[in-house]
């Protein structure tokens, strides 16, 4: 049976000399993986459609024996080109993907997290890369995971606490316009570092590079 979905590509990796494994984030099916047979061939119908953070409509048939399903068709909806032209934007997008893969299970619907990732990618394509983009993403994702930090604690100064609450309440455009001091950036980076280690046991891969702007 053929199924249809809409998703963002989180990761790709070779399977054979001619085929790729594509890891998707979708709103209704959550994270799923598909095999794009022949995708590495020059004249493949998948050519130019399967790269990191591309958004697409796609169809696939489910495997009965594994979590690798057979990709059939792909129709591109956007490719977030600015991410591939700026190494820091790419590092921030990759960190977002690693965070989602670390904290979610495959096959679980994730409409809110899908929406967050889509908004985050759009924002970093349109705005200069800043550490606050990453801090806001972390806080918004933690809230969706039921791990929202408590701001009644005395672990943040009043100014940093207000900024963190703004990250949660505002959209990406407003977040990108905020001006943080070096001291506030350092305080939020260290506070979230400790919070992530405590609740996730480790940091998602690539955090240091994503906020070193």
Tab-separated table of N, CA, C and O in Angstrom, residues 8-122:
chain	number	residue	atom	x	y	z
A	8	UNK	N	10.384	17.137	6.203
A	8	UNK	CA	11.663	17.825	6.091
A	8	UNK	C	12.757	16.782	6.275
A	8	UNK	O	12.674	15.934	7.173
A	9	UNK	N	13.770	16.832	5.444
A	9	UNK	CA	14.864	15.863	5.534
A	9	UNK	C	15.816	16.260	6.661
A	9	UNK	O	16.412	17.335	6.638
A	10	UNK	N	15.958	15.384	7.645
A	10	UNK	CA	16.850	15.627	8.773
A	10	UNK	C	18.263	15.132	8.512
A	10	UNK	O	19.235	15.729	8.984
A	11	UNK	N	18.364	14.030	7.771
A	11	UNK	CA	19.677	13.415	7.602
A	11	UNK	C	19.628	12.477	6.402
A	11	UNK	O	18.595	11.873	6.115
A	12	UNK	N	20.756	12.357	5.724
A	12	UNK	CA	20.897	11.381	4.643
A	12	UNK	C	22.202	10.618	4.845
A	12	UNK	O	23.154	11.160	5.410
A	13	UNK	N	22.219	9.391	4.379
A	13	UNK	CA	23.479	8.632	4.410
A	13	UNK	C	23.431	7.539	3.346
A	13	UNK	O	22.354	7.030	2.998
A	14	UNK	N	24.601	7.187	2.803
A	14	UNK	CA	24.629	6.145	1.777
A	14	UNK	C	24.216	4.789	2.338
A	14	UNK	O	24.526	4.460	3.481
A	15	UNK	N	23.505	4.032	1.539
A	15	UNK	CA	23.174	2.648	1.879
A	15	UNK	C	24.013	1.704	1.039
A	15	UNK	O	24.616	0.763	1.546
A	16	UNK	N	24.045	1.966	-0.255
A	16	UNK	CA	24.881	1.218	-1.188
A	16	UNK	C	25.560	2.226	-2.106
A	16	UNK	O	25.443	3.433	-1.914
A	17	UNK	N	26.235	1.742	-3.119
A	17	UNK	CA	26.887	2.648	-4.069
A	17	UNK	C	25.875	3.480	-4.841
A	17	UNK	O	26.205	4.551	-5.356
A	18	UNK	N	24.631	3.030	-4.897
A	18	UNK	CA	23.629	3.754	-5.696
A	18	UNK	C	22.434	4.260	-4.886
A	18	UNK	O	21.637	5.043	-5.399
A	19	UNK	N	22.300	3.834	-3.636
A	19	UNK	CA	21.092	4.162	-2.872
A	19	UNK	C	21.409	4.967	-1.620
A	19	UNK	O	22.513	4.930	-1.088
A	20	UNK	N	20.394	5.708	-1.139
A	20	UNK	CA	20.514	6.540	0.052
A	20	UNK	C	19.443	6.178	1.074
A	20	UNK	O	18.344	5.756	0.703
A	21	UNK	N	19.772	6.369	2.342
A	21	UNK	CA	18.769	6.347	3.396
A	21	UNK	C	18.432	7.794	3.728
A	21	UNK	O	19.317	8.621	3.968
A	22	UNK	N	17.139	8.113	3.734
A	22	UNK	CA	16.668	9.465	4.002
A	22	UNK	C	15.875	9.449	5.301
A	22	UNK	O	14.898	8.703	5.438
A	23	UNK	N	16.293	10.262	6.245
A	23	UNK	CA	15.586	10.390	7.513
A	23	UNK	C	14.720	11.645	7.461
A	23	UNK	O	15.229	12.750	7.252
A	24	UNK	N	13.412	11.466	7.656
A	24	UNK	CA	12.447	12.541	7.536
A	24	UNK	C	11.850	12.889	8.888
A	24	UNK	O	11.689	12.019	9.748
A	25	UNK	N	11.451	14.148	9.029
A	25	UNK	CA	10.542	14.550	10.090
A	25	UNK	C	9.243	14.958	9.426
A	25	UNK	O	9.238	15.833	8.550
A	26	UNK	N	8.147	14.322	9.821
A	26	UNK	CA	6.837	14.621	9.255
A	26	UNK	C	5.886	15.006	10.385
A	26	UNK	O	6.080	14.589	11.543
A	27	UNK	N	4.851	15.780	10.110
A	27	UNK	CA	3.920	16.156	11.185
A	27	UNK	C	3.067	14.995	11.677
A	27	UNK	O	2.852	14.849	12.882
A	28	UNK	N	2.579	14.165	10.778
A	28	UNK	CA	1.606	13.134	11.148
A	28	UNK	C	2.207	11.760	11.417
A	28	UNK	O	1.637	10.958	12.157
A	29	UNK	N	3.368	11.481	10.821
A	29	UNK	CA	4.017	10.184	11.007
A	29	UNK	C	5.250	10.271	11.889
A	29	UNK	O	5.877	9.255	12.183
A	30	UNK	N	5.622	11.472	12.286
A	30	UNK	CA	6.814	11.645	13.108
A	30	UNK	C	8.083	11.435	12.309
A	30	UNK	O	8.167	11.792	11.125
A	31	UNK	N	9.076	10.848	12.955
A	31	UNK	CA	10.331	10.558	12.258
A	31	UNK	C	10.235	9.193	11.570
A	31	UNK	O	9.895	8.203	12.215
A	32	UNK	N	10.542	9.181	10.304
A	32	UNK	CA	10.581	7.917	9.568
A	32	UNK	C	11.806	7.908	8.656
A	32	UNK	O	12.363	8.963	8.324
A	33	UNK	N	12.210	6.719	8.262
A	33	UNK	CA	13.366	6.558	7.375
A	33	UNK	C	12.937	5.823	6.116
A	33	UNK	O	12.156	4.861	6.171
A	34	UNK	N	13.428	6.275	4.980
A	34	UNK	CA	13.107	5.641	3.700
A	34	UNK	C	14.389	5.350	2.932
A	34	UNK	O	15.404	6.032	3.108
A	35	UNK	N	14.305	4.360	2.080
A	35	UNK	CA	15.407	4.035	1.177
A	35	UNK	C	15.078	4.574	-0.201
A	35	UNK	O	14.030	4.253	-0.771
A	36	UNK	N	15.961	5.411	-0.721
A	36	UNK	CA	15.806	5.946	-2.076
A	36	UNK	C	16.708	5.141	-2.997
A	36	UNK	O	17.905	5.432	-3.132
A	37	UNK	N	16.141	4.115	-3.615
A	37	UNK	CA	16.935	3.230	-4.470
A	37	UNK	C	17.378	3.956	-5.733
A	37	UNK	O	16.572	4.599	-6.405
A	38	UNK	N	18.656	3.864	-6.015
A	38	UNK	CA	19.201	4.487	-7.217
A	38	UNK	C	19.389	5.988	-7.113
A	38	UNK	O	19.745	6.634	-8.102
A	39	UNK	N	19.202	6.564	-5.926
A	39	UNK	CA	19.248	8.028	-5.782
A	39	UNK	C	20.622	8.611	-6.075
A	39	UNK	O	20.740	9.795	-6.403
A	40	UNK	N	21.673	7.799	-5.972
A	40	UNK	CA	23.021	8.307	-6.202
A	40	UNK	C	23.445	8.213	-7.663
A	40	UNK	O	24.539	8.646	-8.025
A	41	UNK	N	22.566	7.688	-8.489
A	41	UNK	CA	22.847	7.653	-9.922
A	41	UNK	C	22.576	9.027	-10.542
A	41	UNK	O	21.658	9.737	-10.129
A	42	UNK	N	23.343	9.364	-11.541
A	42	UNK	CA	23.238	10.687	-12.169
A	42	UNK	C	21.846	10.943	-12.731
A	42	UNK	O	21.301	12.050	-12.608
A	43	UNK	N	21.247	9.963	-13.347
A	43	UNK	CA	19.955	10.141	-13.997
A	43	UNK	C	18.780	9.652	-13.151
A	43	UNK	O	17.702	9.386	-13.673
A	44	UNK	N	18.981	9.576	-11.855
A	44	UNK	CA	17.908	9.141	-10.962
A	44	UNK	C	16.764	10.155	-10.941
A	44	UNK	O	16.995	11.364	-10.988
A	45	UNK	N	15.520	9.687	-10.864
A	45	UNK	CA	14.384	10.619	-10.720
A	45	UNK	C	14.426	11.388	-9.397
A	45	UNK	O	13.725	12.380	-9.236
A	46	UNK	N	15.265	10.934	-8.458
A	46	UNK	CA	15.421	11.633	-7.185
A	46	UNK	C	16.493	12.722	-7.239
A	46	UNK	O	16.668	13.461	-6.268
A	47	UNK	N	17.212	12.817	-8.342
A	47	UNK	CA	18.328	13.760	-8.432
A	47	UNK	C	17.879	15.185	-8.134
A	47	UNK	O	16.876	15.659	-8.672
A	48	UNK	N	18.626	15.858	-7.253
A	48	UNK	CA	18.322	17.244	-6.911
A	48	UNK	C	17.156	17.432	-5.961
A	48	UNK	O	16.772	18.571	-5.685
A	49	UNK	N	16.593	16.334	-5.433
A	49	UNK	CA	15.414	16.438	-4.567
A	49	UNK	C	15.655	15.986	-3.133
A	49	UNK	O	14.788	16.198	-2.274
A	50	UNK	N	16.821	15.390	-2.873
A	50	UNK	CA	17.058	14.785	-1.567
A	50	UNK	C	18.345	15.319	-0.951
A	50	UNK	O	19.427	14.775	-1.180
A	51	UNK	N	18.216	16.383	-0.204
A	51	UNK	CA	19.374	16.936	0.492
A	51	UNK	C	18.914	17.458	1.845
A	51	UNK	O	17.714	17.613	2.097
A	52	UNK	N	19.864	17.757	2.706
A	52	UNK	CA	19.551	18.187	4.062
A	52	UNK	C	18.615	19.387	4.093
A	52	UNK	O	18.839	20.372	3.383
A	53	UNK	N	17.569	19.252	4.884
A	53	UNK	CA	16.612	20.323	5.173
A	53	UNK	C	15.764	20.725	3.967
A	53	UNK	O	15.143	21.777	3.985
A	54	UNK	N	15.732	19.866	2.954
A	54	UNK	CA	14.747	20.040	1.888
A	54	UNK	C	13.376	19.678	2.455
A	54	UNK	O	13.246	18.771	3.280
A	55	UNK	N	12.372	20.373	1.970
A	55	UNK	CA	10.990	20.082	2.340
A	55	UNK	C	10.282	19.519	1.117
A	55	UNK	O	10.469	20.029	0.005
A	56	UNK	N	9.489	18.468	1.306
A	56	UNK	CA	8.909	17.813	0.137
A	56	UNK	C	7.658	17.023	0.491
A	56	UNK	O	7.449	16.608	1.628
A	57	UNK	N	6.824	16.820	-0.538
A	57	UNK	CA	5.778	15.809	-0.488
A	57	UNK	C	6.408	14.526	-1.017
A	57	UNK	O	7.167	14.564	-2.007
A	58	UNK	N	6.103	13.400	-0.400
A	58	UNK	CA	6.694	12.155	-0.877
A	58	UNK	C	5.741	10.995	-0.651
A	58	UNK	O	4.818	11.070	0.174
A	59	UNK	N	5.963	9.935	-1.396
A	59	UNK	CA	5.184	8.713	-1.218
A	59	UNK	C	6.137	7.556	-0.962
A	59	UNK	O	7.295	7.577	-1.402
A	60	UNK	N	5.645	6.549	-0.237
A	60	UNK	CA	6.498	5.414	0.115
A	60	UNK	C	5.636	4.194	0.376
A	60	UNK	O	4.417	4.292	0.600
A	61	UNK	N	6.257	3.039	0.335
A	61	UNK	CA	5.601	1.798	0.747
A	61	UNK	C	6.305	1.280	1.993
A	61	UNK	O	7.542	1.270	2.067
A	62	UNK	N	5.527	0.861	2.965
A	62	UNK	CA	6.092	0.408	4.235
A	62	UNK	C	6.745	-0.965	4.098
A	62	UNK	O	6.223	-1.855	3.423
A	63	UNK	N	7.848	-1.110	4.786
A	63	UNK	CA	8.495	-2.416	4.892
A	63	UNK	C	7.805	-3.216	5.993
A	63	UNK	O	7.432	-2.667	7.033
A	64	UNK	N	7.651	-4.499	5.779
A	64	UNK	CA	7.055	-5.357	6.800
A	64	UNK	C	8.093	-5.914	7.755
A	64	UNK	O	7.738	-6.500	8.779
A	65	UNK	N	9.366	-5.728	7.443
A	65	UNK	CA	10.414	-6.369	8.234
A	65	UNK	C	11.390	-5.401	8.892
A	65	UNK	O	12.234	-5.821	9.681
A	66	UNK	N	11.303	-4.119	8.563
A	66	UNK	CA	12.243	-3.165	9.156
A	66	UNK	C	11.615	-1.776	9.202
A	66	UNK	O	10.476	-1.574	8.747
A	67	UNK	N	12.363	-0.823	9.740
A	67	UNK	CA	11.901	0.560	9.804
A	67	UNK	C	12.395	1.369	8.614
A	67	UNK	O	12.242	2.588	8.590
A	68	UNK	N	12.989	0.697	7.628
A	68	UNK	CA	13.413	1.354	6.393
A	68	UNK	C	12.369	1.097	5.318
A	68	UNK	O	12.223	-0.033	4.845
A	69	UNK	N	11.637	2.122	4.937
A	69	UNK	CA	10.561	1.989	3.968
A	69	UNK	C	11.039	2.413	2.584
A	69	UNK	O	12.046	3.127	2.446
A	70	UNK	N	10.330	1.986	1.572
A	70	UNK	CA	10.763	2.211	0.198
A	70	UNK	C	10.213	3.523	-0.359
A	70	UNK	O	8.999	3.667	-0.537
A	71	UNK	N	11.094	4.473	-0.607
A	71	UNK	CA	10.680	5.770	-1.148
A	71	UNK	C	10.326	5.605	-2.618
A	71	UNK	O	11.065	5.008	-3.396
A	72	UNK	N	9.191	6.167	-3.021
A	72	UNK	CA	8.729	6.000	-4.391
A	72	UNK	C	8.838	7.298	-5.199
A	72	UNK	O	9.469	7.338	-6.246
A	73	UNK	N	8.215	8.372	-4.709
A	73	UNK	CA	8.240	9.637	-5.445
A	73	UNK	C	8.469	10.787	-4.477
A	73	UNK	O	8.082	10.719	-3.302
A	74	UNK	N	9.078	11.853	-4.992
A	74	UNK	CA	9.345	13.047	-4.191
A	74	UNK	C	9.009	14.274	-5.022
A	74	UNK	O	9.418	14.385	-6.181
A	75	UNK	N	8.272	15.197	-4.407
A	75	UNK	CA	7.974	16.475	-5.043
A	75	UNK	C	8.441	17.588	-4.119
A	75	UNK	O	7.891	17.793	-3.034
A	76	UNK	N	9.485	18.290	-4.540
A	76	UNK	CA	10.090	19.309	-3.691
A	76	UNK	C	9.145	20.472	-3.454
A	76	UNK	O	8.412	20.907	-4.346
A	77	UNK	N	9.187	20.998	-2.207
A	77	UNK	CA	8.389	22.162	-1.825
A	77	UNK	C	9.259	23.331	-1.382
A	77	UNK	O	8.765	24.434	-1.191
A	78	UNK	N	10.528	23.115	-1.217
A	78	UNK	CA	11.445	24.169	-0.787
A	78	UNK	C	12.746	23.546	-0.315
A	78	UNK	O	12.745	22.410	0.178
A	79	UNK	N	13.842	24.263	-0.471
A	79	UNK	CA	15.126	23.661	-0.111
A	79	UNK	C	15.970	24.500	0.841
A	79	UNK	O	17.122	24.181	1.096
A	80	UNK	N	15.406	25.589	1.374
A	80	UNK	CA	16.136	26.410	2.342
A	80	UNK	C	17.569	26.673	1.900
A	80	UNK	O	18.535	26.319	2.597
A	81	UNK	N	17.767	27.310	0.731
A	81	UNK	CA	19.107	27.431	0.142
A	81	UNK	C	20.102	28.202	0.993
A	81	UNK	O	21.309	27.912	0.942
A	82	UNK	N	19.644	29.166	1.792
A	82	UNK	CA	20.581	29.970	2.578
A	82	UNK	C	21.375	29.123	3.566
A	82	UNK	O	22.490	29.481	3.948
A	83	UNK	N	20.800	28.000	3.977
A	83	UNK	CA	21.493	27.129	4.934
A	83	UNK	C	22.772	26.562	4.328
A	83	UNK	O	23.778	26.386	5.023
A	84	UNK	N	22.762	26.309	3.032
A	84	UNK	CA	23.943	25.732	2.393
A	84	UNK	C	24.983	26.785	2.005
A	84	UNK	O	26.062	26.437	1.540
A	85	UNK	N	24.650	28.054	2.189
A	85	UNK	CA	25.587	29.118	1.838
A	85	UNK	C	26.248	29.763	3.046
A	85	UNK	O	27.000	30.726	2.909
A	86	UNK	N	25.958	29.255	4.238
A	86	UNK	CA	26.502	29.837	5.465
A	86	UNK	C	26.761	28.700	6.449
A	86	UNK	O	25.833	28.012	6.878
A	87	UNK	N	28.022	28.503	6.816
A	87	UNK	CA	28.383	27.353	7.644
A	87	UNK	C	27.717	27.418	9.022
A	87	UNK	O	27.313	26.394	9.570
A	88	UNK	N	27.556	28.621	9.582
A	88	UNK	CA	26.936	28.721	10.910
A	88	UNK	C	25.452	28.363	10.835
A	88	UNK	O	24.919	27.678	11.710
A	89	UNK	N	24.777	28.814	9.782
A	89	UNK	CA	23.370	28.445	9.614
A	89	UNK	C	23.228	26.932	9.462
A	89	UNK	O	22.305	26.322	10.010
A	90	UNK	N	24.153	26.333	8.725
A	90	UNK	CA	24.130	24.879	8.565
A	90	UNK	C	24.357	24.191	9.908
A	90	UNK	O	23.682	23.203	10.228
A	91	UNK	N	25.273	24.710	10.706
A	91	UNK	CA	25.536	24.117	12.015
A	91	UNK	C	24.326	24.252	12.936
A	91	UNK	O	24.020	23.330	13.699
A	92	UNK	N	23.629	25.381	12.859
A	92	UNK	CA	22.434	25.550	13.682
A	92	UNK	C	21.321	24.609	13.233
A	92	UNK	O	20.629	24.015	14.067
A	93	UNK	N	21.145	24.458	11.935
A	93	UNK	CA	20.123	23.540	11.429
A	93	UNK	C	20.459	22.095	11.798
A	93	UNK	O	19.573	21.323	12.193
A	94	UNK	N	21.736	21.733	11.685
A	94	UNK	CA	22.148	20.376	12.029
A	94	UNK	C	21.942	20.105	13.512
A	94	UNK	O	21.515	19.008	13.909
A	95	UNK	N	22.208	21.090	14.348
A	95	UNK	CA	21.989	20.922	15.785
A	95	UNK	C	20.506	20.695	16.074
A	95	UNK	O	20.144	19.842	16.904
A	96	UNK	N	19.645	21.449	15.398
A	96	UNK	CA	18.203	21.256	15.582
A	96	UNK	C	17.807	19.825	15.229
A	96	UNK	O	17.022	19.187	15.948
A	97	UNK	N	18.346	19.305	14.134
A	97	UNK	CA	18.036	17.936	13.731
A	97	UNK	C	18.524	16.936	14.770
A	97	UNK	O	17.817	15.980	15.121
A	98	UNK	N	19.742	17.130	15.284
A	98	UNK	CA	20.281	16.215	16.291
A	98	UNK	C	19.450	16.255	17.573
A	98	UNK	O	19.216	15.223	18.209
A	99	UNK	N	19.017	17.440	17.960
A	99	UNK	CA	18.188	17.591	19.164
A	99	UNK	C	16.894	16.789	19.006
A	99	UNK	O	16.496	16.044	19.909
A	100	UNK	N	16.261	16.938	17.858
A	100	UNK	CA	14.988	16.236	17.615
A	100	UNK	C	15.194	14.726	17.581
A	100	UNK	O	14.403	13.962	18.152
A	101	UNK	N	16.272	14.279	16.950
A	101	UNK	CA	16.523	12.840	16.884
A	101	UNK	C	16.837	12.263	18.263
A	101	UNK	O	16.485	11.123	18.551
A	102	UNK	N	17.510	13.050	19.101
A	102	UNK	CA	17.865	12.569	20.433
A	102	UNK	C	16.646	12.454	21.344
A	102	UNK	O	16.589	11.564	22.196
A	103	UNK	N	15.675	13.322	21.170
A	103	UNK	CA	14.593	13.447	22.156
A	103	UNK	C	13.247	12.895	21.701
A	103	UNK	O	12.270	12.976	22.459
A	104	UNK	N	13.155	12.350	20.509
A	104	UNK	CA	11.882	11.822	20.024
A	104	UNK	C	12.030	10.386	19.541
A	104	UNK	O	13.129	9.937	19.218
A	105	UNK	N	10.921	9.677	19.497
A	105	UNK	CA	10.912	8.306	19.005
A	105	UNK	C	10.397	8.271	17.573
A	105	UNK	O	9.632	9.143	17.151
A	106	UNK	N	10.793	7.256	16.838
A	106	UNK	CA	10.309	7.106	15.468
A	106	UNK	C	8.840	6.701	15.472
A	106	UNK	O	8.360	6.045	16.398
A	107	UNK	N	8.127	7.135	14.431
A	107	UNK	CA	6.752	6.700	14.247
A	107	UNK	C	5.725	7.358	15.149
A	107	UNK	O	4.569	6.935	15.173
A	108	UNK	N	6.127	8.400	15.889
A	108	UNK	CA	5.196	9.105	16.769
A	108	UNK	C	4.832	10.447	16.148
A	108	UNK	O	5.734	11.217	15.798
A	109	UNK	N	3.548	10.750	15.950
A	109	UNK	CA	3.179	12.042	15.353
A	109	UNK	C	3.787	13.211	16.131
A	109	UNK	O	3.722	13.250	17.356
A	110	UNK	N	4.347	14.165	15.396
A	110	UNK	CA	5.031	15.307	16.028
A	110	UNK	C	4.659	16.614	15.328
A	110	UNK	O	5.532	17.361	14.873
A	111	UNK	N	3.374	16.944	15.244
A	111	UNK	CA	2.997	18.138	14.484
A	111	UNK	C	3.565	19.427	15.059
A	111	UNK	O	3.969	20.325	14.306
A	112	UNK	N	3.598	19.566	16.384
A	112	UNK	CA	4.116	20.800	16.980
A	112	UNK	C	5.620	20.933	16.748
A	112	UNK	O	6.116	22.016	16.422
A	113	UNK	N	6.336	19.834	16.921
A	113	UNK	CA	7.785	19.875	16.720
A	113	UNK	C	8.111	20.088	15.251
A	113	UNK	O	9.059	20.811	14.899
A	114	UNK	N	7.322	19.498	14.370
A	114	UNK	CA	7.512	19.746	12.940
A	114	UNK	C	7.332	21.233	12.636
A	114	UNK	O	8.121	21.833	11.897
A	115	UNK	N	6.300	21.839	13.203
A	115	UNK	CA	6.078	23.259	12.988
A	115	UNK	C	7.207	24.109	13.533
A	115	UNK	O	7.608	25.108	12.913
A	116	UNK	N	7.744	23.724	14.692
A	116	UNK	CA	8.864	24.459	15.264
A	116	UNK	C	10.092	24.391	14.363
A	116	UNK	O	10.759	25.399	14.133
A	117	UNK	N	10.394	23.212	13.868
A	117	UNK	CA	11.565	23.080	12.998
A	117	UNK	C	11.390	23.887	11.730
A	117	UNK	O	12.309	24.587	11.298
A	118	UNK	N	10.199	23.805	11.117
A	118	UNK	CA	9.968	24.573	9.901
A	118	UNK	C	10.133	26.059	10.119
A	118	UNK	O	10.759	26.767	9.312
A	119	UNK	N	9.599	26.570	11.236
A	119	UNK	CA	9.737	27.985	11.547
A	119	UNK	C	11.174	28.373	11.831
A	119	UNK	O	11.637	29.454	11.423
A	120	UNK	N	11.892	27.508	12.532
A	120	UNK	CA	13.293	27.766	12.847
A	120	UNK	C	14.140	27.829	11.573
A	120	UNK	O	14.951	28.746	11.397
A	121	UNK	N	13.952	26.878	10.668
A	121	UNK	CA	14.720	26.870	9.423
A	121	UNK	C	14.432	28.116	8.587
A	121	UNK	O	15.344	28.726	8.009
A	122	UNK	N	13.189	28.492	8.512
A	122	UNK	CA	12.813	29.695	7.770
A	122	UNK	C	13.472	30.921	8.391
A	122	UNK	O	13.995	31.796	7.679
